[in-house]
XYZ file of C-alpha atoms in Angstrom:
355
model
C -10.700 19.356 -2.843
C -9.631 18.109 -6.151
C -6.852 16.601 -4.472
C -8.902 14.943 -1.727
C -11.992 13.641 -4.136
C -9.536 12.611 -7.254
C -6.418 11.148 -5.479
C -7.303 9.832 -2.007
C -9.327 8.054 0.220
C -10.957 10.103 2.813
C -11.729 9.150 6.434
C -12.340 10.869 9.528
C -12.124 8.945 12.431
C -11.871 9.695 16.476
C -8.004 9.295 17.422
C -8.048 6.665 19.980
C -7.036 2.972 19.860
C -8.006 -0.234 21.658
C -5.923 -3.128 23.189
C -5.697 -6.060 21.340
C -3.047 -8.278 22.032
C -3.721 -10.002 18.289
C -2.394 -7.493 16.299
C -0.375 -5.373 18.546
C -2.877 -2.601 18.566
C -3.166 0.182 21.807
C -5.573 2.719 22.774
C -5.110 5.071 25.862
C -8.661 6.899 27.199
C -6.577 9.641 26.965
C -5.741 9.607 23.530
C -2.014 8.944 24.749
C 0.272 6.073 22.804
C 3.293 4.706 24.635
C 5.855 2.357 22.704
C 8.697 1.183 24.449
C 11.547 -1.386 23.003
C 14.602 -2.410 21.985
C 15.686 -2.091 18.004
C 18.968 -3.433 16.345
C 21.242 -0.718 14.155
C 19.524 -2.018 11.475
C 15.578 -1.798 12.852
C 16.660 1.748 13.971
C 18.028 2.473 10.196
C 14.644 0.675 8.770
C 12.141 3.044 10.683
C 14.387 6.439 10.737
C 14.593 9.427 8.070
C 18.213 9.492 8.379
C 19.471 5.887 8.139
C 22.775 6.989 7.305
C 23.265 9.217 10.401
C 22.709 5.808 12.660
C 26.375 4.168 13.640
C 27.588 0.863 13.784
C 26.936 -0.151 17.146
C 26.403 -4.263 18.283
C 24.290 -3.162 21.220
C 20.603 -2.681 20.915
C 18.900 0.890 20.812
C 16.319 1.760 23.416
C 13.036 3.875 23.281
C 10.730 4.577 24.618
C 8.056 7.000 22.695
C 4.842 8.847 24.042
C 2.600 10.569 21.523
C -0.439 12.658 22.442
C -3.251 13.329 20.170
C -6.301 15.601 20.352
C -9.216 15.133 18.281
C -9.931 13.661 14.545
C -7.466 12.370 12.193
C -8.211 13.024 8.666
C -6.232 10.956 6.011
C -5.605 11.553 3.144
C -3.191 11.653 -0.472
C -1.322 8.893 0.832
C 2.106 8.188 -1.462
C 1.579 4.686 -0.673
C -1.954 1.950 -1.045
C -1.203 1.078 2.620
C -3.966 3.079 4.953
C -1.508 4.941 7.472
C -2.234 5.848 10.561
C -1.066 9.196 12.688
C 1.186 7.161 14.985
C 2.583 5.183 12.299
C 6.217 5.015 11.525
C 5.914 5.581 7.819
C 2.962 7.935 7.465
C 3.421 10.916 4.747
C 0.864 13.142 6.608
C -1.979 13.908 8.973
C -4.092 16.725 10.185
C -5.608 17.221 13.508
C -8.939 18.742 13.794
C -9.945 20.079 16.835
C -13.627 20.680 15.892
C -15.022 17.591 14.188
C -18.483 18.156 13.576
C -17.967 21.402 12.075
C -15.611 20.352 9.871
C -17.223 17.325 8.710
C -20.373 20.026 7.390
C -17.726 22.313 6.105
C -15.842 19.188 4.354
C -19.891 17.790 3.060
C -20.510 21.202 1.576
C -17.215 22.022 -0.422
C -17.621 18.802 -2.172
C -21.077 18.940 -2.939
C -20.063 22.508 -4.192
C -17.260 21.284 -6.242
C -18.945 17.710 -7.306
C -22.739 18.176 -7.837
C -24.365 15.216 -7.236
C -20.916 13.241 -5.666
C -22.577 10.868 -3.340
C -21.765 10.297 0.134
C -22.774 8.296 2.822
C -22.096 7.152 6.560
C -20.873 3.644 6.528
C -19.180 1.088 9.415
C -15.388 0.170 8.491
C -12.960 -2.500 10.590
C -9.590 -2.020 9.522
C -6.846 -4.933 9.870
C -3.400 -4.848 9.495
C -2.501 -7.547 6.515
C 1.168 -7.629 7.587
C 0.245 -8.824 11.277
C 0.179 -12.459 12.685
C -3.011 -14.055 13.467
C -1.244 -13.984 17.270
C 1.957 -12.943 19.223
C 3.217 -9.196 19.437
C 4.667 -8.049 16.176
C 8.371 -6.485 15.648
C 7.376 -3.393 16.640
C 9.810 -2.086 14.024
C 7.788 -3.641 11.321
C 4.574 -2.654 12.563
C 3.229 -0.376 10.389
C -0.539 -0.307 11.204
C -2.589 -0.570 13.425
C -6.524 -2.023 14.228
C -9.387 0.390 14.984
C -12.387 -0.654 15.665
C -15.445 0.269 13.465
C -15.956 3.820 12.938
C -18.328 6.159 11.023
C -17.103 7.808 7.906
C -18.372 9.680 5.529
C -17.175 8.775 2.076
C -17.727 10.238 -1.433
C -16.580 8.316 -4.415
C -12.717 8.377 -4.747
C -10.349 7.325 -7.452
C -10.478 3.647 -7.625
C -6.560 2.399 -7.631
C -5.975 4.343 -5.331
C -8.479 2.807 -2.652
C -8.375 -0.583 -4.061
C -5.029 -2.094 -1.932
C -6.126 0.057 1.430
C -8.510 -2.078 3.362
C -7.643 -5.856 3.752
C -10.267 -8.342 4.839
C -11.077 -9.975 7.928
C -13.176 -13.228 8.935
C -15.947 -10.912 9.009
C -15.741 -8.881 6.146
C -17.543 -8.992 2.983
C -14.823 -8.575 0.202
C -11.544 -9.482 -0.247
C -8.875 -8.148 -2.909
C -5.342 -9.589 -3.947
C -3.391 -7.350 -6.546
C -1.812 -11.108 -7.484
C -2.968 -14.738 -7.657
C -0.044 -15.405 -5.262
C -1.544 -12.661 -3.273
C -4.982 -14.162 -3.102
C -3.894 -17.963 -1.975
C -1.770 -16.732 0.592
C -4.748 -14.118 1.930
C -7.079 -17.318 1.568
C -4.687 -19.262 4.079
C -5.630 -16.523 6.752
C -9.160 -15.404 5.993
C -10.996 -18.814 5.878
C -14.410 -17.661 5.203
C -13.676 -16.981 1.457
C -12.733 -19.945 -0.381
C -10.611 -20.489 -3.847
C -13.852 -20.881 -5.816
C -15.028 -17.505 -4.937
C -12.150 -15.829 -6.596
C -12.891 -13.580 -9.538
C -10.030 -11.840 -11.507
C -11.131 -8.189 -12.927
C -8.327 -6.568 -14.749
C -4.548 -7.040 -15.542
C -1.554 -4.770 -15.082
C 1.852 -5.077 -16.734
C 4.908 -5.000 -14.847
C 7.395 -2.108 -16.030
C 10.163 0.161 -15.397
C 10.270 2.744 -13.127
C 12.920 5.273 -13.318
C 13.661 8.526 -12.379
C 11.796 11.499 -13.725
C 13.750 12.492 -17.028
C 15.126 8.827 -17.485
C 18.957 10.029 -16.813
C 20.125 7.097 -17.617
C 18.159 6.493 -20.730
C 17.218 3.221 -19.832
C 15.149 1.492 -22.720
C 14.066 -2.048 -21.618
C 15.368 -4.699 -19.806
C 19.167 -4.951 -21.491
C 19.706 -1.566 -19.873
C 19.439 -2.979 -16.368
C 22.327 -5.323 -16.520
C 24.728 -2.804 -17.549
C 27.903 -1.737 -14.861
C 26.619 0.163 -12.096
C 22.846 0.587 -12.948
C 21.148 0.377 -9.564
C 17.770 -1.435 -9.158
C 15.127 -1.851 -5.933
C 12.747 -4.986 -6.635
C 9.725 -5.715 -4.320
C 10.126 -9.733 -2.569
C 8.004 -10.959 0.358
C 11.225 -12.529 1.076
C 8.966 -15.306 2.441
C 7.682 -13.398 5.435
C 5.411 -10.862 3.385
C 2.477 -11.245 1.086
C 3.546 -8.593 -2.282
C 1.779 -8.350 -5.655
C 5.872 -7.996 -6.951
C 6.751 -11.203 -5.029
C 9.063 -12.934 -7.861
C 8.194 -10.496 -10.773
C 11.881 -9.742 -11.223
C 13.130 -13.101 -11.977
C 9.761 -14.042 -13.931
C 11.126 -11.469 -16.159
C 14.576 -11.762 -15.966
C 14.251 -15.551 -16.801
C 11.739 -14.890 -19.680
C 14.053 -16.017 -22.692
C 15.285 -19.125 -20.658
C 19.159 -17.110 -20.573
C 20.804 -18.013 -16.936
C 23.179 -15.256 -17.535
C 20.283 -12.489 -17.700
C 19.070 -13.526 -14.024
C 22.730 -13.534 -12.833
C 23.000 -10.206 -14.572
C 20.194 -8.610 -13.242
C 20.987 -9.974 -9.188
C 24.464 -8.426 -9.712
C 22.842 -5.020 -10.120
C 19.448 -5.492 -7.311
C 20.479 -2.486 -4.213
C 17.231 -3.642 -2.170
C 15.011 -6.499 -1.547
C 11.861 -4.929 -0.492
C 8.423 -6.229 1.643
C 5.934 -4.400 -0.295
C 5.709 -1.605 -2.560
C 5.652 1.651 -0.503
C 8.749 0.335 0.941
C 10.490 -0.523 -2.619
C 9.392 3.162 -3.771
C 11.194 4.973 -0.652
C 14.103 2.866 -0.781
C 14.508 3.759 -4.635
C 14.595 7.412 -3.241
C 16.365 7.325 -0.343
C 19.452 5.003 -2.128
C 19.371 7.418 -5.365
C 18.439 4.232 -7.590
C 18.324 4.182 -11.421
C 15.512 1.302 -11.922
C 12.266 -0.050 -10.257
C 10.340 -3.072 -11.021
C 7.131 -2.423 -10.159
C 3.352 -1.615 -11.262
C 1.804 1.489 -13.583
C -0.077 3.354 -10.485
C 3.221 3.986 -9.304
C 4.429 6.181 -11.971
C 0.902 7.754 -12.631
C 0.462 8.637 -9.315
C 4.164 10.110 -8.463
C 4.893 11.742 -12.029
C 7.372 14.383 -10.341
C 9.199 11.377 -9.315
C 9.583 8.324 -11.292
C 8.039 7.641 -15.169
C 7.211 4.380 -16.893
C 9.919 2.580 -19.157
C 7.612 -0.404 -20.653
C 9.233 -3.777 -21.252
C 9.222 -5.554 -24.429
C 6.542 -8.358 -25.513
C 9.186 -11.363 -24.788
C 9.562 -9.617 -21.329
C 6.362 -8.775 -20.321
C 4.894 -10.271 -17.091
C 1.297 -9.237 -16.507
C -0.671 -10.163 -12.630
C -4.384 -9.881 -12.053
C -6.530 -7.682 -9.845
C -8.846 -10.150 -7.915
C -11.436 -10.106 -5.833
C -13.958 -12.604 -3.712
C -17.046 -11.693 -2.162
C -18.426 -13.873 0.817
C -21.410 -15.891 0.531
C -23.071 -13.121 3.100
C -22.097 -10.173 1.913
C -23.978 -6.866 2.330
C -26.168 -6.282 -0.935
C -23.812 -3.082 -1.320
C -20.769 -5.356 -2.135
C -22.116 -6.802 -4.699
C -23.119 -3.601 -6.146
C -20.281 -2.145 -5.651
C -17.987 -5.270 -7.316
C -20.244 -4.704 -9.790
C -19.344 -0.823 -10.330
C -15.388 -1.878 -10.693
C -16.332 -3.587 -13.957
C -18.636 -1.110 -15.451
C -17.621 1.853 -18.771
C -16.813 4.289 -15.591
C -14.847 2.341 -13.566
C -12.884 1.023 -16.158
C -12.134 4.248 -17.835
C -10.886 5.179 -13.716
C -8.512 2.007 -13.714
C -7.421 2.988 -17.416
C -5.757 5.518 -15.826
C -3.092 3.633 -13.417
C -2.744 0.934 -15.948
C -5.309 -1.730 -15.262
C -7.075 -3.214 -18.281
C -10.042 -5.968 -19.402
């Protein structure tokens, strides 16, 4: 319960799906999900535990997967700020409950037990993939959520970086957060019902270091990176994705105006990665030494990775943003107006966000 009310955002939702050609989503009356395709060797190695058990082959890979699911979905303690779904390629975890409504008073009572007081409520949700085109099927290789449409949920309050990246805005919604200013224009290109002017930064977070737990490398700051086989995984939209890291490496690598740093530091980058759940598995899974990336992502994985800070004369900071539409729900306001308040600040503190 600690677990559920301290580190993750809860929902319980019915496990079926609709059709929507838009965003590539499916439902089956049956609760029954079909995906068929073809994937390249490297789409299979992208989406598979094992990448390094896939051979070299020219020819295309075809699937052709059916998943059946039975009752509610609850989840929760996600590794990454992406909301995952059960059918999704990537997800860390789900459980199946058979009996809903009995769980849902079980699950209302241990946390008023636990938090006396903890509010919770019933509220509608719409949830929208970021990463999916306005129209046209998706790779399905690189579709990594999926549409549902709005649900009943009951919430209690849950640690606010954590939550903050899951839920991305549609035409219709009433808030809308980038974890960058780059971020933000690019979301403002899609969702055209919030406008520039609306934009309100909140906090800032400082770029750092991640490395493994223990530092084996004893990596410092930033001169450490360019030595002879040091290993490092930076986060790039690569011009088809929308990232809060999008160009934070070279920001900091050209920070003193020396060519030879940026030239350095390319020599030594293992993985381009779109986004930062994908950046944080591919440091795993290749055995990296170094991570550019944010402070949630050490606070929230100690057992994994820990933060190396980088000097002043390195230091790149980005913004948490947010805009709020002109007809927003009285409750969005209220609750933008939470995020800046003694509490929620002292909840930020903790993955690194300051005023």
């Amino acid at each position: 319960m600690q677990g559920l009310y301290n580190e993750g955002e809860l929902m319980i939702q019915p496990a079926k799906r609709f059709m929507d050609s838009d965003i590539c989503a499916v439902h089956d009356d049956e609760c029954s999900i079909e995906v068929k395709g073809t994937l390249s060797t490297e789409e299979v190695r992208r989406v598979v535990a094992n990448p390094q058990d896939v051979p070299d082959e020219e020819r295309d890979h075809v699937f052709n997967i059916r998943m059946n699911i039975d009752g509610y979905g609850l989840y929760c303690l996600g590794k990454t700020p992406e909301l995952r779904m059960i059918a999704d390629w990537g997800a860390t975890g789900a459980v199946i409950i058979n009996h809903p409504a009995e769980f849902e008073k079980r699950l209302l009572c241990a946390v008023e037990q636990e938090f006396p007081g903890a509010r919770s409520y019933f509220a509608d949700v719409t949830y929208l993939d970021p990463y999916s085109p306005p129209s046209g099927i998706p790779n399905v290789a690189t579709t990594k959520h999926f549409r549902t449409q709005p649900r009943m949920r009951p919430r209690s309050r849950v640690k606010l970086a954590t939550a903050l990246c899951v839920f991305m805005a549609q035409a219709d919604a009433d808030i809308i957060w980038g974890t960058s200013e780059q971020s933000m224009t690019a979301f403002l290109e899609t969702y055209t019902s919030f406008s520039s002017d609306q934009v309100q930064p909140i906090y800032l977070r400082p770029a750092i270091i991640a490395v493994k737990a223990g530092n084996p490398k004893g990596i410092t700051g930033f001169d450490d990176l360019l030595a002879d086989g040091v290993k490092i995984v930076v986060t790039e939209g690569a011009g088809v994705g929308n990232t809060s890291g999008t160009g934070v490496w070279e920001d900091i690598a050209g920070r003193t105006g020396n060519l030879d740093d940026v030239v350095g530091m390319r020599r030594n980058i293992v993985a381009f990665e779109h986004g930062s759940g994908a950046s944080f598995k591919a440091f795993t899974d290749m055995d990296a030494d170094a991570w550019i990336t944010w402070p949630d992502w050490t606070a929230r994985n100690p057992d994994v990775i820990e933060a190396v800070s980088l000097s002043e004369d390195r230091a790149i900071w980005r913004d948490l943003n947010v805009a709020i539409a002109p007809d927003a729900d009285p409750e969005a306001q209220a609750f933008l107006d939470f995020l800046v308040t003694d509490e929620a600040q002292a909840l930020m503190e903790t993955e690194g966000w300051t005023r």
